[in-house]
mmCIF file of C-alpha atoms in Angstrom:
data_model
loop_
_atom_site.group_PDB
_atom_site.id
_atom_site.type_symbol
_atom_site.label_atom_id
_atom_site.label_comp_id
_atom_site.label_asym_id
_atom_site.label_seq_id
_atom_site.Cartn_x
_atom_site.Cartn_y
_atom_site.Cartn_z
ATOM 1 C CA MET H 5 42.051 -50.985 -16.954
ATOM 2 C CA THR H 6 40.235 -53.946 -18.491
ATOM 3 C CA LEU H 7 37.371 -53.332 -16.086
ATOM 4 C CA ALA H 8 37.110 -49.759 -17.322
ATOM 5 C CA GLY H 9 36.986 -51.059 -20.882
ATOM 6 C CA ILE H 10 34.259 -53.564 -20.049
ATOM 7 C CA LEU H 11 32.154 -50.950 -18.286
ATOM 8 C CA PHE H 12 32.561 -48.515 -21.176
ATOM 9 C CA VAL H 13 31.506 -51.122 -23.718
ATOM 10 C CA LEU H 14 28.463 -52.031 -21.608
ATOM 11 C CA GLY H 15 27.444 -48.375 -21.495
ATOM 12 C CA LEU H 16 27.950 -48.028 -25.226
ATOM 13 C CA ILE H 17 25.843 -51.121 -25.958
ATOM 14 C CA SER H 18 23.111 -49.809 -23.708
ATOM 15 C CA MET H 19 23.252 -46.450 -25.473
ATOM 16 C CA LEU H 20 22.810 -48.173 -28.802
ATOM 17 C CA ILE H 21 20.097 -50.685 -27.994
ATOM 18 C CA ARG H 22 17.826 -48.790 -25.626
ATOM 19 C CA ARG H 23 15.252 -46.391 -26.978
ATOM 20 C CA ASN H 24 14.186 -44.989 -23.632
ATOM 21 C CA MET H 25 15.713 -41.571 -23.044
ATOM 22 C CA ILE H 26 16.352 -42.030 -19.333
ATOM 23 C CA PHE H 27 18.204 -45.246 -20.059
ATOM 24 C CA MET H 28 20.310 -43.429 -22.624
ATOM 25 C CA LEU H 29 21.214 -40.812 -20.014
ATOM 26 C CA LEU H 30 22.092 -43.598 -17.571
ATOM 27 C CA SER H 31 24.368 -45.213 -20.127
ATOM 28 C CA VAL H 32 26.130 -41.892 -20.662
ATOM 29 C CA GLU H 33 26.690 -41.890 -16.899
ATOM 30 C CA ILE H 34 28.136 -45.404 -17.064
ATOM 31 C CA MET H 35 30.516 -44.417 -19.826
ATOM 32 C CA LEU H 36 31.695 -41.279 -18.020
ATOM 33 C CA ASN H 37 32.224 -43.349 -14.903
ATOM 34 C CA ALA H 38 34.314 -45.873 -16.817
ATOM 35 C CA ALA H 39 36.458 -43.071 -18.230
ATOM 36 C CA GLY H 40 36.966 -41.732 -14.727
ATOM 37 C CA LEU H 41 37.975 -45.189 -13.543
ATOM 38 C CA ALA H 42 40.586 -45.360 -16.291
ATOM 39 C CA PHE H 43 41.918 -41.947 -15.227
ATOM 40 C CA ILE H 44 42.194 -42.994 -11.577
ATOM 41 C CA VAL H 45 43.956 -46.249 -12.411
ATOM 42 C CA ALA H 46 46.422 -44.439 -14.658
ATOM 43 C CA SER H 47 46.975 -41.827 -11.959
ATOM 44 C CA SER H 48 47.885 -44.416 -9.360
ATOM 45 C CA HIS H 49 49.967 -46.359 -11.856
ATOM 46 C CA TRP H 50 52.250 -43.426 -12.618
ATOM 47 C CA ALA H 51 51.826 -41.879 -9.135
ATOM 48 C CA GLN H 52 50.790 -38.525 -10.557
ATOM 49 C CA PRO H 53 47.888 -36.432 -9.261
ATOM 50 C CA ASP H 54 46.831 -35.342 -12.774
ATOM 51 C CA GLY H 55 44.481 -38.268 -13.272
ATOM 52 C CA GLN H 56 42.561 -37.467 -10.107
ATOM 53 C CA VAL H 57 42.290 -33.830 -11.157
ATOM 54 C CA MET H 58 40.828 -34.991 -14.459
ATOM 55 C CA PHE H 59 38.394 -37.206 -12.561
ATOM 56 C CA MET H 60 37.162 -34.191 -10.612
ATOM 57 C CA PHE H 61 36.550 -32.357 -13.885
ATOM 58 C CA ILE H 62 34.689 -35.377 -15.270
ATOM 59 C CA LEU H 63 32.577 -35.381 -12.112
ATOM 60 C CA SER H 64 31.570 -31.736 -12.420
ATOM 61 C CA MET H 65 30.923 -32.151 -16.134
ATOM 62 C CA ALA H 66 28.696 -35.164 -15.482
ATOM 63 C CA ALA H 67 26.678 -33.210 -12.924
ATOM 64 C CA ALA H 68 26.084 -30.331 -15.348
ATOM 65 C CA GLU H 69 25.306 -32.738 -18.177
ATOM 66 C CA VAL H 70 22.744 -34.662 -16.157
ATOM 67 C CA SER H 71 20.890 -31.543 -15.033
ATOM 68 C CA VAL H 72 20.664 -30.100 -18.549
ATOM 69 C CA GLY H 73 19.825 -33.496 -20.045
ATOM 70 C CA LEU H 74 17.022 -34.133 -17.580
ATOM 71 C CA ALA H 75 15.551 -30.696 -18.257
ATOM 72 C CA LEU H 76 15.633 -31.432 -21.988
ATOM 73 C CA VAL H 77 13.966 -34.820 -21.501
ATOM 74 C CA LEU H 78 11.307 -33.148 -19.350
ATOM 75 C CA GLN H 79 10.513 -30.658 -22.104
ATOM 76 C CA LEU H 80 10.371 -33.432 -24.698
ATOM 77 C CA TYR H 81 8.079 -35.443 -22.459
ATOM 78 C CA HIS H 82 5.733 -32.513 -22.111
ATOM 79 C CA GLN H 83 5.721 -32.018 -25.870
ATOM 80 C CA LEU H 84 5.474 -35.618 -27.004
ATOM 81 C CA LYS H 85 3.979 -37.480 -24.006
ATOM 82 C CA SER H 86 6.509 -40.241 -24.468
ATOM 83 C CA LEU H 87 10.116 -41.038 -23.621
ATOM 84 C CA ASP H 88 10.834 -42.750 -26.921
ATOM 85 C CA SER H 89 13.779 -41.209 -28.711
ATOM 86 C CA ASP H 90 12.352 -42.184 -32.112
ATOM 87 C CA GLU H 91 9.493 -39.805 -31.488
ATOM 88 C CA ALA H 92 11.938 -36.958 -31.127
ATOM 89 C CA SER H 93 13.675 -37.822 -34.375
ATOM 90 C CA ARG H 94 10.517 -36.914 -36.275
ATOM 91 C CA MET H 95 10.558 -33.450 -34.781
ATOM 92 C CA LYS H 96 11.200 -30.826 -37.416
ATOM 93 C CA GLY H 97 11.735 -27.171 -36.733
ATOM 94 C CA MET F 14 44.324 -56.911 -2.647
ATOM 95 C CA GLY F 15 43.896 -59.175 -5.660
ATOM 96 C CA VAL F 16 40.956 -61.082 -4.260
ATOM 97 C CA PHE F 17 39.190 -57.902 -3.199
ATOM 98 C CA PHE F 18 39.746 -56.311 -6.580
ATOM 99 C CA TYR F 19 38.295 -59.293 -8.424
ATOM 100 C CA ILE F 20 35.239 -59.533 -6.156
ATOM 101 C CA THR F 21 34.545 -55.820 -6.573
ATOM 102 C CA ALA F 22 35.139 -55.921 -10.313
ATOM 103 C CA ALA F 23 32.735 -58.858 -10.683
ATOM 104 C CA ILE F 24 30.072 -56.952 -8.736
ATOM 105 C CA ALA F 25 30.629 -53.869 -10.894
ATOM 106 C CA VAL F 26 30.344 -55.723 -14.189
ATOM 107 C CA PHE F 27 27.342 -57.767 -13.096
ATOM 108 C CA SER F 28 25.396 -54.806 -11.732
ATOM 109 C CA THR F 29 26.163 -52.739 -14.840
ATOM 110 C CA ALA F 30 24.879 -55.570 -17.008
ATOM 111 C CA MET F 31 21.744 -55.640 -14.866
ATOM 112 C CA VAL F 32 21.346 -51.874 -15.404
ATOM 113 C CA VAL F 33 21.478 -52.404 -19.144
ATOM 114 C CA THR F 34 18.969 -55.232 -19.215
ATOM 115 C CA ARG F 35 16.303 -54.027 -16.772
ATOM 116 C CA PHE F 36 13.033 -52.767 -18.176
ATOM 117 C CA ASN F 37 11.973 -50.970 -15.047
ATOM 118 C CA ILE F 38 13.770 -47.680 -14.475
ATOM 119 C CA MET F 39 13.754 -47.957 -10.681
ATOM 120 C CA HIS F 40 15.379 -51.387 -10.692
ATOM 121 C CA ALA F 41 17.996 -50.089 -13.120
ATOM 122 C CA LEU F 42 18.701 -47.168 -10.783
ATOM 123 C CA LEU F 43 19.166 -49.525 -7.814
ATOM 124 C CA TYR F 44 21.711 -51.564 -9.760
ATOM 125 C CA LEU F 45 23.417 -48.419 -11.015
ATOM 126 C CA ILE F 46 23.916 -47.252 -7.429
ATOM 127 C CA VAL F 47 25.509 -50.614 -6.608
ATOM 128 C CA SER F 48 27.768 -50.263 -9.642
ATOM 129 C CA LEU F 49 28.890 -46.777 -8.585
ATOM 130 C CA LEU F 50 29.581 -47.967 -5.039
ATOM 131 C CA SER F 51 31.737 -50.818 -6.316
ATOM 132 C CA VAL F 52 33.683 -48.404 -8.523
ATOM 133 C CA ALA F 53 34.223 -46.282 -5.419
ATOM 134 C CA VAL F 54 35.632 -49.314 -3.583
ATOM 135 C CA ILE F 55 37.982 -49.881 -6.529
ATOM 136 C CA PHE F 56 39.155 -46.270 -6.220
ATOM 137 C CA TYR F 57 39.873 -46.932 -2.569
ATOM 138 C CA LEU F 58 41.845 -50.041 -3.486
ATOM 139 C CA TYR F 59 43.906 -48.038 -5.946
ATOM 140 C CA GLY F 60 44.971 -45.556 -3.331
ATOM 141 C CA ALA F 61 42.551 -42.715 -4.041
ATOM 142 C CA PRO F 62 40.308 -42.547 -0.944
ATOM 143 C CA TYR F 63 39.371 -38.917 -1.516
ATOM 144 C CA MET F 64 38.126 -39.694 -5.012
ATOM 145 C CA ALA F 65 36.185 -42.657 -3.637
ATOM 146 C CA SER F 66 34.310 -40.420 -1.218
ATOM 147 C CA LEU F 67 33.719 -37.854 -3.972
ATOM 148 C CA GLU F 68 32.348 -40.580 -6.216
ATOM 149 C CA ILE F 69 29.894 -41.682 -3.541
ATOM 150 C CA ILE F 70 28.820 -38.139 -2.650
ATOM 151 C CA VAL F 71 28.452 -36.717 -6.144
ATOM 152 C CA TYR F 72 27.516 -39.698 -8.290
ATOM 153 C CA ALA F 73 25.652 -42.008 -5.947
ATOM 154 C CA GLY F 74 24.291 -39.119 -3.923
ATOM 155 C CA ALA F 75 23.555 -36.059 -5.998
ATOM 156 C CA ILE F 76 23.131 -37.371 -9.532
ATOM 157 C CA MET F 77 21.094 -40.386 -8.472
ATOM 158 C CA VAL F 78 18.800 -38.190 -6.361
ATOM 159 C CA LEU F 79 18.344 -35.931 -9.387
ATOM 160 C CA ILE F 80 17.381 -38.829 -11.647
ATOM 161 C CA ILE F 81 15.083 -40.380 -9.030
ATOM 162 C CA PHE F 82 13.302 -37.045 -8.530
ATOM 163 C CA PHE F 83 12.906 -36.792 -12.270
ATOM 164 C CA VAL F 84 11.430 -40.281 -12.571
ATOM 165 C CA MET F 85 9.051 -39.510 -9.715
ATOM 166 C CA MET F 86 7.990 -36.280 -11.431
ATOM 167 C CA LEU F 87 7.127 -38.091 -14.627
ATOM 168 C CA ASN F 88 4.675 -40.643 -13.296
ATOM 169 C CA LEU F 89 2.491 -38.828 -10.877
ATOM 170 C CA GLY F 90 -0.984 -40.057 -10.209
ATOM 171 C CA PRO F 91 -2.958 -42.486 -8.156
ATOM 172 C CA GLU F 92 -1.619 -45.577 -9.869
ATOM 173 C CA SER F 93 1.977 -44.776 -8.978
ATOM 174 C CA THR F 94 1.578 -45.861 -5.348
ATOM 175 C CA ARG F 95 0.161 -49.173 -6.469
ATOM 176 C CA LEU F 96 3.028 -49.549 -8.905
ATOM 177 C CA GLU F 97 5.496 -48.730 -6.170
ATOM 178 C CA LYS F 98 4.119 -51.497 -3.968
ATOM 179 C CA GLN F 99 4.394 -53.821 -6.917
ATOM 180 C CA TRP F 100 7.983 -52.784 -7.685
ATOM 181 C CA LEU F 101 9.291 -53.154 -4.168
ATOM 182 C CA LYS F 102 8.858 -56.880 -3.973
ATOM 183 C CA PRO F 103 11.552 -58.430 -1.767
ATOM 184 C CA GLY F 104 13.054 -60.284 -4.710
ATOM 185 C CA MET F 105 13.915 -57.061 -6.446
ATOM 186 C CA TRP F 106 15.796 -55.235 -3.737
ATOM 187 C CA MET F 107 17.403 -58.346 -2.265
ATOM 188 C CA ALA F 108 20.213 -58.648 -4.805
ATOM 189 C CA PRO F 109 21.382 -54.994 -4.690
ATOM 190 C CA ALA F 110 21.187 -55.068 -0.907
ATOM 191 C CA LEU F 111 23.326 -58.219 -0.859
ATOM 192 C CA PHE F 112 25.908 -56.570 -3.135
ATOM 193 C CA CYS F 113 25.945 -53.478 -0.926
ATOM 194 C CA VAL F 114 26.552 -55.631 2.159
ATOM 195 C CA ILE F 115 29.452 -57.394 0.408
ATOM 196 C CA LEU F 116 31.006 -54.051 -0.571
ATOM 197 C CA LEU F 117 30.573 -52.669 2.935
ATOM 198 C CA GLY F 118 32.207 -55.771 4.400
ATOM 199 C CA GLU F 119 35.184 -55.394 2.067
ATOM 200 C CA LEU F 120 35.583 -51.731 2.924
ATOM 201 C CA VAL F 121 35.352 -52.293 6.687
ATOM 202 C CA TYR F 122 37.852 -55.145 6.469
ATOM 203 C CA LEU F 123 40.277 -53.057 4.428
ATOM 204 C CA ILE F 124 40.039 -50.082 6.775
ATOM 205 C CA ALA F 125 40.379 -52.254 9.893
ATOM 206 C CA GLN F 126 43.441 -53.895 8.387
ATOM 207 C CA ASN F 127 45.108 -50.489 7.955
ATOM 208 C CA HIS F 128 45.228 -51.103 4.257
ATOM 209 C CA THR F 129 48.199 -49.972 2.223
ATOM 210 C CA PRO F 130 48.224 -50.352 -1.551
ATOM 211 C CA VAL F 131 50.373 -53.094 -2.962
ATOM 212 C CA THR F 132 53.858 -52.363 -4.157
ATOM 213 C CA GLY F 133 53.949 -50.646 -7.499
ATOM 214 C CA ILE F 134 50.918 -48.506 -6.658
ATOM 215 C CA LYS F 135 51.779 -45.328 -4.847
ATOM 216 C CA GLU F 136 48.993 -43.646 -2.979
ATOM 217 C CA VAL F 137 48.272 -40.143 -4.281
ATOM 218 C CA THR F 138 47.212 -38.072 -1.309
ATOM 219 C CA PRO F 139 44.505 -35.411 -1.455
ATOM 220 C CA LYS F 140 47.167 -32.825 -0.642
ATOM 221 C CA GLU F 141 49.003 -33.471 -3.889
ATOM 222 C CA VAL F 142 45.714 -33.374 -5.774
ATOM 223 C CA GLY F 143 44.858 -30.029 -4.238
ATOM 224 C CA ARG F 144 48.272 -28.553 -4.996
ATOM 225 C CA SER F 145 47.996 -29.700 -8.582
ATOM 226 C CA LEU F 146 44.377 -28.556 -8.866
ATOM 227 C CA PHE F 147 45.074 -24.996 -7.774
ATOM 228 C CA GLY F 148 48.538 -24.851 -9.295
ATOM 229 C CA PRO F 149 48.841 -25.740 -12.989
ATOM 230 C CA TYR F 150 45.150 -26.544 -13.424
ATOM 231 C CA ILE F 151 43.707 -23.291 -12.103
ATOM 232 C CA LEU F 152 42.384 -22.278 -15.516
ATOM 233 C CA ALA F 153 40.512 -25.583 -15.857
ATOM 234 C CA VAL F 154 38.984 -25.042 -12.406
ATOM 235 C CA GLU F 155 37.672 -21.670 -13.544
ATOM 236 C CA LEU F 156 36.337 -23.237 -16.716
ATOM 237 C CA SER F 157 34.502 -25.965 -14.814
ATOM 238 C CA ALA F 158 32.973 -23.288 -12.595
ATOM 239 C CA MET F 159 31.707 -21.539 -15.738
ATOM 240 C CA LEU F 160 30.402 -24.895 -17.010
ATOM 241 C CA LEU F 161 28.434 -25.499 -13.809
ATOM 242 C CA MET F 162 27.015 -21.977 -14.010
ATOM 243 C CA ALA F 163 25.933 -22.592 -17.599
ATOM 244 C CA GLY F 164 24.427 -25.904 -16.482
ATOM 245 C CA ILE F 165 22.343 -24.217 -13.788
ATOM 246 C CA VAL F 166 21.090 -21.485 -16.106
ATOM 247 C CA GLY F 167 20.396 -23.941 -18.928
ATOM 248 C CA ALA F 168 18.520 -26.369 -16.688
ATOM 249 C CA TYR F 169 16.397 -23.539 -15.286
ATOM 250 C CA HIS F 170 15.626 -22.192 -18.713
ATOM 251 C CA LEU F 171 14.738 -25.582 -20.163
ATOM 252 C CA GLY F 172 12.826 -26.750 -17.130
ATOM 253 C CA ARG F 173 10.336 -23.909 -17.052
ATOM 254 C CA GLN F 174 6.768 -24.817 -17.822
ATOM 255 C CA GLN F 175 6.130 -22.871 -20.954
ATOM 256 C CA PRO F 176 2.569 -22.021 -21.847
ATOM 257 C CA LYS F 177 1.334 -24.046 -24.744
ATOM 258 C CA THR F 178 1.727 -21.914 -27.844
ATOM 259 C CA LEU F 179 -0.242 -22.809 -30.911
ATOM 260 C CA HIS F 180 -0.120 -20.994 -34.155
ATOM 261 C CA ARG F 181 -3.140 -18.803 -34.612
ATOM 262 C CA PHE F 182 -4.257 -20.691 -37.725
ATOM 263 C CA LEU F 183 -4.245 -23.946 -35.813
ATOM 264 C CA GLN F 184 -6.434 -22.732 -33.018
ATOM 265 C CA SER F 185 -10.073 -23.619 -33.295
ATOM 266 C CA LYS F 186 -12.141 -20.636 -34.229
ATOM 267 C CA PRO F 187 -14.499 -19.406 -31.560
ATOM 268 C CA SER F 188 -17.801 -19.291 -33.349
#
């Protein structure tokens, strides 16, 4: 459980300090993975299958999120020629 | 059990910290794969072997391949091969390879020992997961199927190469 907390905090820190968009996507992955770890540990602690079911949903959600996120980053890269997220914040309309 | 858990947890935390602090995206991806593998070993230790294999297949397999393809798409060109030679110095891949070997050794030892989880942790078999998944959670399964469908359609729509559209006042006048 503590390990899940540590991993989540590392992902959150990375999300906050990195300005590269691929690194931000990676840190979202780290955080989702930490949440899944917490679900699995809770599932085996109470010997219920619900936590593992939730982990499967997290897994499918992460796959969909990564594909859409990468497509978005690709479009932004074609528009802005950079992976800096500050560039995108100046985008209006 | 305790020793294995602490070794694996240390590898997970260290490799995640390395992911956060790398400047090169490929090195970060290598360490992220190591981190996911160690989390999979922790799942195995906690009596969820099916989830461990799913973690390796989906996260370390599919999602990582997606991100690596994406990174390779972004820097095409003649200088990328030179960069690749420069990135793959032995010092860079030695540490993730060492971590992978440690994790593999743990897993082989645990399987050869006919590992059973310690008392207090009851193994949840894939059968129970399946019964629960298609019993009370059937609506959520349908919803995740819809989510994946929306993901496919959205990624296709966003990933198309749109022709560059400029407003007609911004275009240079042919004179």
